[in-house]
Coordinates of C-alpha atoms and ligand atoms in Angstrom, one line a residue:
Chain A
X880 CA -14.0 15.8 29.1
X881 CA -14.2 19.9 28.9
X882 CA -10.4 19.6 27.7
X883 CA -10.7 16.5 25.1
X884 CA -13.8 18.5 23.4
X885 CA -11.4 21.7 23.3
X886 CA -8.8 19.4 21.3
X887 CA -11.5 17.8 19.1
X888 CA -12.5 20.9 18.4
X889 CA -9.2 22.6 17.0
X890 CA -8.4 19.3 15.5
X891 CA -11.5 19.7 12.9
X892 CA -10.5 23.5 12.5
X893 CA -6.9 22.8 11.5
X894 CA -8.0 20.2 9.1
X895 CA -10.6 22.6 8.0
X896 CA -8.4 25.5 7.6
X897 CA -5.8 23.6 5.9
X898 CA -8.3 21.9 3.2
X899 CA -9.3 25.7 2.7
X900 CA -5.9 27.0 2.1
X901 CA -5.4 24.1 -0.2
X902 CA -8.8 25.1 -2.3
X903 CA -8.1 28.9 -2.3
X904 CA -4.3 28.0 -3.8
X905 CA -6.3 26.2 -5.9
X906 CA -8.9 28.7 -7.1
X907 CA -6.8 32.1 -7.0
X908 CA -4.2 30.2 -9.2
X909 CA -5.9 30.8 -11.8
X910 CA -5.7 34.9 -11.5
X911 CA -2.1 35.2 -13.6
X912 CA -4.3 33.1 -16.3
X913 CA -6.0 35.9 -17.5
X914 CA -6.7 35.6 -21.2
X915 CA -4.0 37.7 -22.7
X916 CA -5.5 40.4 -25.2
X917 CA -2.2 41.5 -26.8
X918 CA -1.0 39.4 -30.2
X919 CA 0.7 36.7 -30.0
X920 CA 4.6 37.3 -29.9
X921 CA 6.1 35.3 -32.7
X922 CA 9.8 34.9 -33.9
X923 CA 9.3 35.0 -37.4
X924 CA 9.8 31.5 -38.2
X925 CA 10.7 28.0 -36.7
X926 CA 14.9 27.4 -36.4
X927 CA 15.3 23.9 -35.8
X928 CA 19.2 24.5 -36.8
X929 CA 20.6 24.5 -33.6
X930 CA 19.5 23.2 -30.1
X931 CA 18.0 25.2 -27.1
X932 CA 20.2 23.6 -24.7
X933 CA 23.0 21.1 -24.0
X934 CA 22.1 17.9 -25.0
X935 CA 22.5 16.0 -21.4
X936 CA 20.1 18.9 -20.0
X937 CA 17.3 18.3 -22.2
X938 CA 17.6 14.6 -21.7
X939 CA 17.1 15.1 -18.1
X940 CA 14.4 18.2 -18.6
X941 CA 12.5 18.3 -21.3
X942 CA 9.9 17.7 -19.7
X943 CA 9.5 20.6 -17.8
X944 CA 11.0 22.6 -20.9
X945 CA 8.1 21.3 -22.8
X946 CA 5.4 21.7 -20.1
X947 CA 6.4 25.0 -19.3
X948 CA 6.2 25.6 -23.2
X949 CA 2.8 24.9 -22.7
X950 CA 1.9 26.8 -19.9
X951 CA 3.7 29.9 -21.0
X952 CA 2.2 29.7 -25.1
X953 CA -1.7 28.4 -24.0
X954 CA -2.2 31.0 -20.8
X955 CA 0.1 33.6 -21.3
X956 CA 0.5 33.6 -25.7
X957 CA 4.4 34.0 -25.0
X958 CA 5.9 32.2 -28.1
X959 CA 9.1 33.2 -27.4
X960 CA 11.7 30.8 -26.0
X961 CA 15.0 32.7 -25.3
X962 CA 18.0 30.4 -24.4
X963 CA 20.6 30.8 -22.2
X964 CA 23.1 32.0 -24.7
X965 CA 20.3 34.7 -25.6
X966 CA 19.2 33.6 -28.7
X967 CA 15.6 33.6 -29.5
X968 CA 13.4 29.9 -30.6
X969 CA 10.0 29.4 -31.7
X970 CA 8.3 28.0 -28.7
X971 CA 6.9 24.7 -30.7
X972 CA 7.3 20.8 -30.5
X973 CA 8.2 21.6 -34.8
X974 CA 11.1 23.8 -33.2
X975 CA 12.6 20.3 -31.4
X976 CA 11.3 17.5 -34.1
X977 CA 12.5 19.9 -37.1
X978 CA 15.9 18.6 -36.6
X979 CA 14.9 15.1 -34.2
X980 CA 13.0 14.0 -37.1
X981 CA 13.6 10.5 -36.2
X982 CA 9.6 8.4 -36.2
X983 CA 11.1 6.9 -33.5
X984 CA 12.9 10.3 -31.3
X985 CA 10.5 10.1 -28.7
X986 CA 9.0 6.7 -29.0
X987 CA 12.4 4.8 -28.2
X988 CA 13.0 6.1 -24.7
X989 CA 9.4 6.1 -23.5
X990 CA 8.6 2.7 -24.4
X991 CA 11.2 1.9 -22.5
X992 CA 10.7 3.6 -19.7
X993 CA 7.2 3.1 -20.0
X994 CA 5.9 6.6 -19.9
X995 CA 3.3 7.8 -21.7
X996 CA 2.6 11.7 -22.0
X997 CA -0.7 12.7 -23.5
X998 CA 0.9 14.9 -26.1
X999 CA -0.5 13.0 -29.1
X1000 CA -3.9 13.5 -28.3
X1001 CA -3.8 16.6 -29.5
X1002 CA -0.3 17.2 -31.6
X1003 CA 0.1 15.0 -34.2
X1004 CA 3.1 12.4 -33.2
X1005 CA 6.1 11.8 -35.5
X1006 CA 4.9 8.2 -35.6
X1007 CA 2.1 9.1 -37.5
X1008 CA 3.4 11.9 -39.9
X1009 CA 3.9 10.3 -43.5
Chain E
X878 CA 1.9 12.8 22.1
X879 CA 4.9 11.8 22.3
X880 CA 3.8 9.0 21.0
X881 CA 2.8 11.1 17.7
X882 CA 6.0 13.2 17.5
X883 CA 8.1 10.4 17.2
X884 CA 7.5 8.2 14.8
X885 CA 6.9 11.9 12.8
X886 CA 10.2 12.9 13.9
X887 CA 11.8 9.4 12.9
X888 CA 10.6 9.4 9.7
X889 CA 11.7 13.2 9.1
X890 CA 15.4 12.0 10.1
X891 CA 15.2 8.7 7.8
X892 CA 14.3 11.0 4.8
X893 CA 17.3 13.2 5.2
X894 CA 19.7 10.7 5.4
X895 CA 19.7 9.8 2.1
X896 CA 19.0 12.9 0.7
X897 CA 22.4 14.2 2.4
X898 CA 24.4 11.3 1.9
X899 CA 23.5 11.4 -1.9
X900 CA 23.3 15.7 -2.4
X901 CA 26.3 16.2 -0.6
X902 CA 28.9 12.9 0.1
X903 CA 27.8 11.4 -3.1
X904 CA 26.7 7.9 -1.2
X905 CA 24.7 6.9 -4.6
X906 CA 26.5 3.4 -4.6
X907 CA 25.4 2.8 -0.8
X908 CA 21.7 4.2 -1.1
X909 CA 21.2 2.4 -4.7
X910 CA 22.8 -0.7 -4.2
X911 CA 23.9 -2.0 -1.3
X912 CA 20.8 -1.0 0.7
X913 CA 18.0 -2.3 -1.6
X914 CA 20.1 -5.7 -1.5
X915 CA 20.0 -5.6 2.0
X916 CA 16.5 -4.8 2.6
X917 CA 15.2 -6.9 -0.1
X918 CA 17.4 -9.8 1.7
X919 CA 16.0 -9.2 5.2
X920 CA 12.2 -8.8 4.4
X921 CA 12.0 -12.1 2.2
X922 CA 14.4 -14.2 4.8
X923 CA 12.4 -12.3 7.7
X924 CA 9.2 -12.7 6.7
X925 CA 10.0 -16.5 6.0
X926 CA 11.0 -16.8 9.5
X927 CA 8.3 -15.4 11.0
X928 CA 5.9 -18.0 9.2
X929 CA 7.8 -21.0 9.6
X930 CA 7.8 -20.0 13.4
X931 CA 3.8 -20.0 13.1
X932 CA 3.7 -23.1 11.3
X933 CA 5.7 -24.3 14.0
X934 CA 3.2 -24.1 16.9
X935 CA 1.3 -26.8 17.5
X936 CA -2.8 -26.3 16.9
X937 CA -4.0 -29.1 18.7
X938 CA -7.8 -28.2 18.6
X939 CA -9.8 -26.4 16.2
X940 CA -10.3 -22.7 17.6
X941 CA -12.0 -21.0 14.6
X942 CA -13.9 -17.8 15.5
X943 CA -17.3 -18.3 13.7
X944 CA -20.7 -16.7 13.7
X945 CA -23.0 -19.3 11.8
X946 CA -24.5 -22.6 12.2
X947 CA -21.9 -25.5 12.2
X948 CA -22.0 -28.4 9.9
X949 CA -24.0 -31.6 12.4
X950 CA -26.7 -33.3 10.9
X951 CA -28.4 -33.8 7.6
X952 CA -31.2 -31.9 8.0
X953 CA -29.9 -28.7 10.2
X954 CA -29.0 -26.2 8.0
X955 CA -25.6 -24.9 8.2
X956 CA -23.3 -22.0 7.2
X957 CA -20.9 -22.2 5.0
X958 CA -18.9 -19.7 4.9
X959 CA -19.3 -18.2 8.8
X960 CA -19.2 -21.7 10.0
X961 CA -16.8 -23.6 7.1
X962 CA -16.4 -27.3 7.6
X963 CA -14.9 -28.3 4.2
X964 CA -11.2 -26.9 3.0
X965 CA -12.6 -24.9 0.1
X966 CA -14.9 -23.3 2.4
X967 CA -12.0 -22.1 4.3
X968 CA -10.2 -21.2 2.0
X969 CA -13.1 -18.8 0.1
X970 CA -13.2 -17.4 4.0
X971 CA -10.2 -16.6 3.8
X972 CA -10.0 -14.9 0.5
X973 CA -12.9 -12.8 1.2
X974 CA -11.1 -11.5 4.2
X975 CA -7.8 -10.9 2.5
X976 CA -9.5 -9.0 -0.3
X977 CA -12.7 -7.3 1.2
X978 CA -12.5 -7.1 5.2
X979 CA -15.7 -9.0 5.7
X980 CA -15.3 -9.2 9.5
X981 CA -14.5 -5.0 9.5
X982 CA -17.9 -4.9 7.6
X983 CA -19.3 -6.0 11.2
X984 CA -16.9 -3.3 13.0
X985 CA -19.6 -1.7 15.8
X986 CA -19.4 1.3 17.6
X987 CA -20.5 1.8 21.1
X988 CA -21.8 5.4 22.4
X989 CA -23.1 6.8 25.6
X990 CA -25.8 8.9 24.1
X991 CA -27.1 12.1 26.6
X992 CA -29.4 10.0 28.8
X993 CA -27.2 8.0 29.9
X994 CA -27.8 4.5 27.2
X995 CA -25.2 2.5 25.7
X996 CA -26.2 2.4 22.2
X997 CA -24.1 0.5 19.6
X998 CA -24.5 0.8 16.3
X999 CA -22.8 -0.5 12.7
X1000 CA -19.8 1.7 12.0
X1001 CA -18.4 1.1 8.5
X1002 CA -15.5 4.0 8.1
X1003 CA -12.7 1.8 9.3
X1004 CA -13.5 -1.0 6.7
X1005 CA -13.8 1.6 4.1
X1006 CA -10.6 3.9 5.0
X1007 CA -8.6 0.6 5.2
X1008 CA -9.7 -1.1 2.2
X1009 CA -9.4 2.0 0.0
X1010 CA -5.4 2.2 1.6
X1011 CA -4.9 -1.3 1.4
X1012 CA -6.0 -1.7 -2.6
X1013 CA -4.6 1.7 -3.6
X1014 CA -1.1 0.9 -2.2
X1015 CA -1.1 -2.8 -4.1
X1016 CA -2.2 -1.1 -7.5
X1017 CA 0.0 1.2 -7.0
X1018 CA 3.0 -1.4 -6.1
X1019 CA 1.9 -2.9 -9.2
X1020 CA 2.1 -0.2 -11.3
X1021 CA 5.5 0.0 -9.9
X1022 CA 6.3 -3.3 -12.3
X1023 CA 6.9 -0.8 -14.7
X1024 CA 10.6 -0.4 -13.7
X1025 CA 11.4 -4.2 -12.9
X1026 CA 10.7 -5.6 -16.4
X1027 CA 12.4 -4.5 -19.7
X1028 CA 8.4 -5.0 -21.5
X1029 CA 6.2 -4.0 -18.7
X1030 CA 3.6 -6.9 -18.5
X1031 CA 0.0 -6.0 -20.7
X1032 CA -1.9 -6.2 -17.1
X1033 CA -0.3 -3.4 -14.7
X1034 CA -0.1 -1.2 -18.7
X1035 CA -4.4 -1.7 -18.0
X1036 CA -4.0 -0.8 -14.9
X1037 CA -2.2 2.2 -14.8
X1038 CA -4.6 3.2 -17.9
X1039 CA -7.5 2.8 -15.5
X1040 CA -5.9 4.3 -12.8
X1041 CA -4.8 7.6 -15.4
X1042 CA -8.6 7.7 -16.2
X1043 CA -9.0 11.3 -15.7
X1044 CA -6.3 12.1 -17.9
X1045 CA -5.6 15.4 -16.7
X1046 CA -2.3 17.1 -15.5
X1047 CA 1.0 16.2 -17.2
X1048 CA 2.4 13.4 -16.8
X1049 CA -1.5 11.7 -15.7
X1050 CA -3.2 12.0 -12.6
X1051 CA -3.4 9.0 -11.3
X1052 CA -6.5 8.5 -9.1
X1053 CA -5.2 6.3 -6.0
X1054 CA -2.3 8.4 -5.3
X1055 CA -5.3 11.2 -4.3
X1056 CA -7.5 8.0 -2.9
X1057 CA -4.0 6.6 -0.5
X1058 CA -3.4 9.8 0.6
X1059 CA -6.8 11.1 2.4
X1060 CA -7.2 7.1 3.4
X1061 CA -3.6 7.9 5.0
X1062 CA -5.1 10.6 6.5
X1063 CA -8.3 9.5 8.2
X1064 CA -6.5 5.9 9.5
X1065 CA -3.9 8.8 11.2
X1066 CA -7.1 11.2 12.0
X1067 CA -9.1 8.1 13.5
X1068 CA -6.7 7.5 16.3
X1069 CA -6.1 11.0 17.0
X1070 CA -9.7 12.1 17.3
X1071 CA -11.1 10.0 19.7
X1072 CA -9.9 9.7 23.3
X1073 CA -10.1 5.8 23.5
X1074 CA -8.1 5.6 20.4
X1075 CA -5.6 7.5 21.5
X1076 CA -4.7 5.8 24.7
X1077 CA -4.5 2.5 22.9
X1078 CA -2.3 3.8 19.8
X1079 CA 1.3 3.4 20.1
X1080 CA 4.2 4.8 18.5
X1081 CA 4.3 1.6 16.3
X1082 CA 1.3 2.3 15.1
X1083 CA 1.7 5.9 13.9
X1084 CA 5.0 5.3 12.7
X1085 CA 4.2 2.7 9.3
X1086 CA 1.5 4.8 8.5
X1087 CA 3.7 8.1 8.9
X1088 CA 6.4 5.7 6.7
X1089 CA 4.0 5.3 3.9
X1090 CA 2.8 8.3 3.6
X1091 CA 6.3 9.7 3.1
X1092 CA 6.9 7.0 0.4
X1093 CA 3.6 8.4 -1.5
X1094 CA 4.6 12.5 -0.9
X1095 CA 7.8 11.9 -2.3
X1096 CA 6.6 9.6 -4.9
X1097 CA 4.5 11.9 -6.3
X1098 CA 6.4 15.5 -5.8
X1099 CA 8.8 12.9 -8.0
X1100 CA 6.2 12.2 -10.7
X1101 CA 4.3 15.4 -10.9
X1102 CA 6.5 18.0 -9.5
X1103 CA 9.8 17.8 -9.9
X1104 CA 9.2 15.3 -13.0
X1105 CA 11.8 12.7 -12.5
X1106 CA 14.0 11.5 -15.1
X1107 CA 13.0 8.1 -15.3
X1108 CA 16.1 6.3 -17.8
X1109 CA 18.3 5.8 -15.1
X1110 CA 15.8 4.7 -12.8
X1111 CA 14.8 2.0 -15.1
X1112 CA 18.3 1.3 -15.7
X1113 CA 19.1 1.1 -12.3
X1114 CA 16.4 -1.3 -11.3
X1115 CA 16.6 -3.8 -14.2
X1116 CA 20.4 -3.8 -12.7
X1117 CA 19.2 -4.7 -9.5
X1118 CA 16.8 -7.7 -10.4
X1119 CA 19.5 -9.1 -12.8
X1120 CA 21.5 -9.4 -9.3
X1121 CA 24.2 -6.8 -11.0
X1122 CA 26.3 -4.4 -8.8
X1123 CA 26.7 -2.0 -11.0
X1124 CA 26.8 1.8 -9.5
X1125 CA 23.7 3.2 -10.3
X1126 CA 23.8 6.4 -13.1
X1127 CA 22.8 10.4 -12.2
X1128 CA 19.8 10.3 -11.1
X1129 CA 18.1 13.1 -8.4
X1130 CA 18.0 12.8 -4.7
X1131 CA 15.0 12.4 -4.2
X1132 CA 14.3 9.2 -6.0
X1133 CA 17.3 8.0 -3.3
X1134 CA 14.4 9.3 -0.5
X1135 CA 12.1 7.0 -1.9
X1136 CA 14.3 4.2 -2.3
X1137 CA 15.4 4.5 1.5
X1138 CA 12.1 4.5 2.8
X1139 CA 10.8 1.6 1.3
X1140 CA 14.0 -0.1 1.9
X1141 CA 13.4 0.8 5.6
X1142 CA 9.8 -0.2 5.1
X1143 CA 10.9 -3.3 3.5
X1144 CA 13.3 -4.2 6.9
X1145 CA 11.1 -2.7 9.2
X1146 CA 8.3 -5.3 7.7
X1147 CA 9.2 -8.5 9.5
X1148 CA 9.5 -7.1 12.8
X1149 CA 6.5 -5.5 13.2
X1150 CA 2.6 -5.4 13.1
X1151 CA 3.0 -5.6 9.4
X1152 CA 3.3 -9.0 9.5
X1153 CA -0.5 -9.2 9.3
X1154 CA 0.0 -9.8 5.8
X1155 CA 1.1 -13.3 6.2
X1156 CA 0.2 -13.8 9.6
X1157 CA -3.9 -13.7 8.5
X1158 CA -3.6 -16.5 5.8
X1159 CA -1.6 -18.4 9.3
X1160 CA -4.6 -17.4 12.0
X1161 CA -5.7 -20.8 13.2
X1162 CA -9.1 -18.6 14.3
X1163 CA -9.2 -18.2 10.5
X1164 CA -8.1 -21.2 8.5
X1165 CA -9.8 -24.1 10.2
X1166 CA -12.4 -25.9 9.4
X1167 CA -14.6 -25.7 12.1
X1168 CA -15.6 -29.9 12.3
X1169 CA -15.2 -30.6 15.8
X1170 CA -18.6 -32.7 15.6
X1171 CA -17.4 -34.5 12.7
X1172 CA -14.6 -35.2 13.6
X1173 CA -12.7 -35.7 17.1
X1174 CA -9.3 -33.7 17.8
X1175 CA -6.7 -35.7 20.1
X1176 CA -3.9 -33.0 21.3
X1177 CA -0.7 -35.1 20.2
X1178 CA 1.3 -34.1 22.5
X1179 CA -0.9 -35.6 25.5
X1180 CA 1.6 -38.1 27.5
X1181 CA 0.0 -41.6 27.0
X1182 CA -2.2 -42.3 30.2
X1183 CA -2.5 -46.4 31.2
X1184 CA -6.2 -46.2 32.1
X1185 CA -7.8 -48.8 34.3
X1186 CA -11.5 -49.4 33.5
X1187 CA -14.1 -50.5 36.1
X1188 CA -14.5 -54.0 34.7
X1189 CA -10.7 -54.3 35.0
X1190 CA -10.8 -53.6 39.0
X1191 CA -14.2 -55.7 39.6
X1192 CA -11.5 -58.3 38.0
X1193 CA -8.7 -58.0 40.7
X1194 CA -11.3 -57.1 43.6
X1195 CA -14.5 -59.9 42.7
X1196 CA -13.5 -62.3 45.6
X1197 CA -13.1 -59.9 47.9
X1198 CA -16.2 -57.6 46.9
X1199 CA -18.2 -60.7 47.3
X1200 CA -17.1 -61.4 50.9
X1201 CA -17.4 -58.1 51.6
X1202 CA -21.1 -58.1 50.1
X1203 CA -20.8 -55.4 47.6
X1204 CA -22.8 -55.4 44.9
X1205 CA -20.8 -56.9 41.5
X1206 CA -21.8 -56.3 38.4
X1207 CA -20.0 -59.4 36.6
X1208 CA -20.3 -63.1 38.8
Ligands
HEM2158 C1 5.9 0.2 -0.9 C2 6.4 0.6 -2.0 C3 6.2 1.8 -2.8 C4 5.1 2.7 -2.7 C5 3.9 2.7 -1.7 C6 5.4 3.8 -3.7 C7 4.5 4.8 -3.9 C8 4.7 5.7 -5.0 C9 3.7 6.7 -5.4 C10 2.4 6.9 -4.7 C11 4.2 7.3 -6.4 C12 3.5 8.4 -7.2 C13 3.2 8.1 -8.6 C14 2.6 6.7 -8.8 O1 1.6 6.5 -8.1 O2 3.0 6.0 -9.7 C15 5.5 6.8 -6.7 C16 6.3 7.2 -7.7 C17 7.5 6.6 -8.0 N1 8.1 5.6 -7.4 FE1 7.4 4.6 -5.9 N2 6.6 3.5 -4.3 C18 7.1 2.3 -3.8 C19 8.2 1.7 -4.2 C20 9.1 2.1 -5.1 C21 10.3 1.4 -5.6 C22 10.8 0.1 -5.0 C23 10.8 2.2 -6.5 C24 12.1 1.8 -7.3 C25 12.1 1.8 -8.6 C26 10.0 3.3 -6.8 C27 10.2 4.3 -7.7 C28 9.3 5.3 -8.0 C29 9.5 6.3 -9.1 C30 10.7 6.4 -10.0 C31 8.4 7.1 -9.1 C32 8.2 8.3 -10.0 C33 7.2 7.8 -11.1 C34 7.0 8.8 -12.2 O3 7.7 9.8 -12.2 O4 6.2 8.5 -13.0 N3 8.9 3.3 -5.9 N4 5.8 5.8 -5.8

C-alpha cells in the first residue's frame, strides 16, 4: 500500500512537472519578442528580378521561408532577407508574386493538395488583385 | 513494467525502421509501395475473416444482456431500447453504442472509503476519455480523405474548417489533434495509476495506444513543424488508390514513419483487440432481439429425440396394468 501511494504520488509530480515545463516554454518564449524600438531595416526597394533560391528548394520550403518571413518582419522588424549567394531581398510576399504574377501561382498547387494557409485574410491574394 | 517498456520500446524500433531504410538505403519504393499494398491487403482480407468466423458460430438462443422490461403482454409496459424486441430497436441499440458508449455512461466505480464501506459510485471519465479518442481519431481519418481524392469531397473540406476553428498557428491548429492527444494520455494514465488496473493491463493493451499516439506525434511534427511538402504526398497516394506501382517522388522521411505505423496499425488490426470495431456490430449480447416470450428458440443442432408419451405406453401396457390393478387413465 505504503509503496503503491509512493508511485501514485511521483506519477502526478512527473505529469505535473512536465505540463509545467511545457507552459514555461510556453510563456518565456515570448522574451526574444520584445517590441523592437529601432527603425525598420529596409532594402530600398522590392527586386522581384531574380529568385531567392533554387527553384526545387522553394517548392519544397516556402513555407517555412515564408513563415519565418513573418516571424522575423512582425517580432523582430528585420526586413532583410539575405540569400545564400549574399545578395540582399525585400522580405515581402510582392518580392515572390512581383515576378509569379500568375492569379493562379499559388492557387494551382494548393487546391490540389488541399491546403489552405490563412495568408489572405490579411494580404490581399493574387486572385483578387484586378 | 515490463509490460509498459515494451510495447514503448517496440514502437520506438518500428519508427526507425523506416526512417533508416528511407534516410540512409533509400528503401522509398519498399516503405511507399509495396508495404501500404500489403497492409491494406491484410487488414481488409483479415478483418473479413475474422467476421465471417463470427457469423459462423451458431447462436442458438437469444443471450442479449438487457437492463429493462421485456416486451410480454399488452398492458405491461416495456423498454425499448434496454430491452429491444423489434429489429429496428436493435439496431438504434446498437447505433447508440457504436456512436456514444451508452453502456460506459453506466461504467461504476467501487471504493473502500476509510471506515471500512464499499461504496460505488457513477464514474464517467472512461466514457468521456474514450469517446473524445474514438471521434477525434475518425475526424481526423476523415480529414485524411484529403489525399485519396483528386477533389476532396465538400463534407471532410466542412470538417476540417470546423476542426481549424481557432484558426491560429500556420498551417491551422486543428483542435482534435490537442483533444487525441491528452485522451491518449489519460487512457495510458488510467491503467498506470491505479493498482487494479495495472495488474490486469497487458502489453497488448499499452502497445495500440503507444502505436497511435506515435501516428499523431509524427503527424503533427509533419504538419506544424517540419511543414511537410504535401505535392508528392498527394501524388503518391492518388497513385496508390488508382492500384499504380509507380515509385513514389522525394518526399521526407518522416512522412515514410507515418506511413509505416499505420501500415503496421493497419496489419496489426485483425489480429488483435482492435477487432472491437466489427466484432460490437457481431455481439450476439448486443444484436438480438430479446423475444424469447414471443417467440420460442429450438437450438438446431439438437439430435432428433423419438419421444414416447404416457398415453403411448398406457397403450402397449393397458392389459397388463389392468391385471395388475393399476389405475388407467384411458379404458
Ligand atoms: C490511423 C490512421 C492515421 C492517423 C490516426 C493519422 C493521424 C495524423 C495526425 C493527427 C496528423 C496531424 C495533422 C492532422 O490532424 O491532419 C496527421 C498528419 C498527416 N498525415 Fe496522418 N494519420 C493516419 C493515416 C495517414 C495516412 C494513411 C497517410 C497517407 C497519406 C497520412 C498522411 C499524413 C500527412 C501527409 C500529414 C501531414 C498533414 C499536413 O501537413 O497538413 N496519414 N496524421
Amino acid at each position: 500500500m505504503e509503496v503503491m501511494m509512493k508511485s501514485r504520488k511521483l506519477l502526478w509530480l512527473v505529469t505535473f512537472a512536465a505540463f509545467s515545463i511545457v507552459v514555461a516554454l510556453y510563456v518565456f518564449r515570448n522574451g526574444e519578442a520584445e517590441l523592437s524600438q529601432k527603425p525598420l531595416a529596409r532594402v530600398s526597394a522590392i527586386d522581384s528580378t531574380k529568385c531567392i533560391a533554387p527553384k526545387e528548394f522553394m517548392r519544397a520550403n516556402h513555407m517555412q521561408v515564408l513563415q519565418g518571413w513573418e516571424r522575423s518582419v512582425v517580432r523582430e522588424g528585420d526586413r532583410v532577407h539575405i540569400a545564400s549567394n549574399g545578395s540582399r531581398f525585400q522580405k515581402s510576399l510582392g518580392t515572390c508574386l512581383g515576378c509569379h504574377n500568375n492569379r493562379l501561382f499559388c492557387y494551382n498547387c494548393h487546391s490540389y493538395a488541399n491546403v489552405k494557409p490563412k495568408c489572405w485574410n490579411c494580404h490581399l491574394s493574387p486572385m483578387e488583385t484586378p | 513494467m515490463k509490460k509498459v517498456f515494451m510495447p514503448l520500446v517496440m514502437v520506438a524500433i518500428l519508427a526507425l525502421i523506416p526512417f533508416v531504410g528511407v534516410q540512409y538505403a533509400g528503401l522509398s519504393y519498399l516503405f511507399g509501395v509495396i508495404i501500404p499494398y500489403t497492409a491494406i491487403v491484410v487488414l481488409l482480407a483479415g478483418f473479413l475473416l475474422r467476421l465471417a468466423d463470427w457469423l459462423r458460430r451458431p447462436v442458438p438462443f437469444r443471450i442479449p444482456t438487457t437492463c429493462g422490461q421485456e416486451k410480454s403482454l399488452e398492458w405491461i409496459k416495456y423498454d425499448r431500447f434496454e430491452s429491444p424486441h423489434r429489429f429496428w430497436e436493435v439496431a438504434a441499440r446498437v447505433l447508440f453504442e457504436v456512436l456514444f458508449f451508452r453502456s460506459l455512461f453506466r461504467n461504476t466505480k467501487a471504493e473502500i472509503h476509510k471506515d471500512a464501506n464499499l461504496a460505488y459510485g457513477s464514474h464517467k471519465w472512461l466514457w468521456f476519455g474514450g469517446l473524445a479518442f474514438h471521434w477525434s481519431l475518425l475526424i481526423i481519418v476523415l480529414r485524411h480523405s484529403r489525399f485519396f481524392f483528386p477533389m476532396v469531397p465538400g463534407f471532410t473540406d466542412l470538417l476540417s474548417h470546423v476542426d481549424g476553428f481557432f484558426d491560429v498557428t500556420l498551417p491551422t491548429f486543428y483542435i482534435t489533434d490537442a483533444v487525441v492527444l491528452v485522451a491518449i494520455t489519460f487512457l495510458v494514465f488510467r491503467r498506470l495509476n491505479d493498482a487494479k488496473m495495472r495488474l490486469i493491463s497487458l502489453q497488448t493493451d499499452y502497445f495500440p495506444l503507444f502505436l497511435i499516439a506515435a501516428i499523431v506525434v509524427v503527424g503533427v511534427f509533419m504538419r506544424y513543424l517540419t511543414r511537410l511538402d504535401i505535392m508528392p504526398v498527394k501524388d503518391q497516394m492518388l497513385r496508390l488508390v488508382n492500384f499504380s506501382v509507380d515509385a513514389p517522388g522525394d518526399i521526407g522521411a518522416l512522412f515514410y514513419v507515418h506511413l509505416f505505423l499505420v501500415s503496421v496499425l493497419a496489419i496489426y488490426f485483425p489480429f488483435s483487440k482492435l477487432m472491437h470495431a466489427g466484432a460490437i456490430f457481431l455481439s450476439p449480447t448486443r444484436n438480438q432481439c430479446n423475444n424469447s416470450r414471443e417467440k420460442r428458440h429450438i437450438n438446431p443442432w439438437n439430435t432428433a429425440i423419438k419421444f414416447r408419451t404416457y398415453a403411448e405406453y398406457e397403450d402397449d401396457y393397458r392389459e397388463k396394468m389392468k391385471k395388475a390393478k393399476l389405475p388407467i387413465e384411458k379404458q
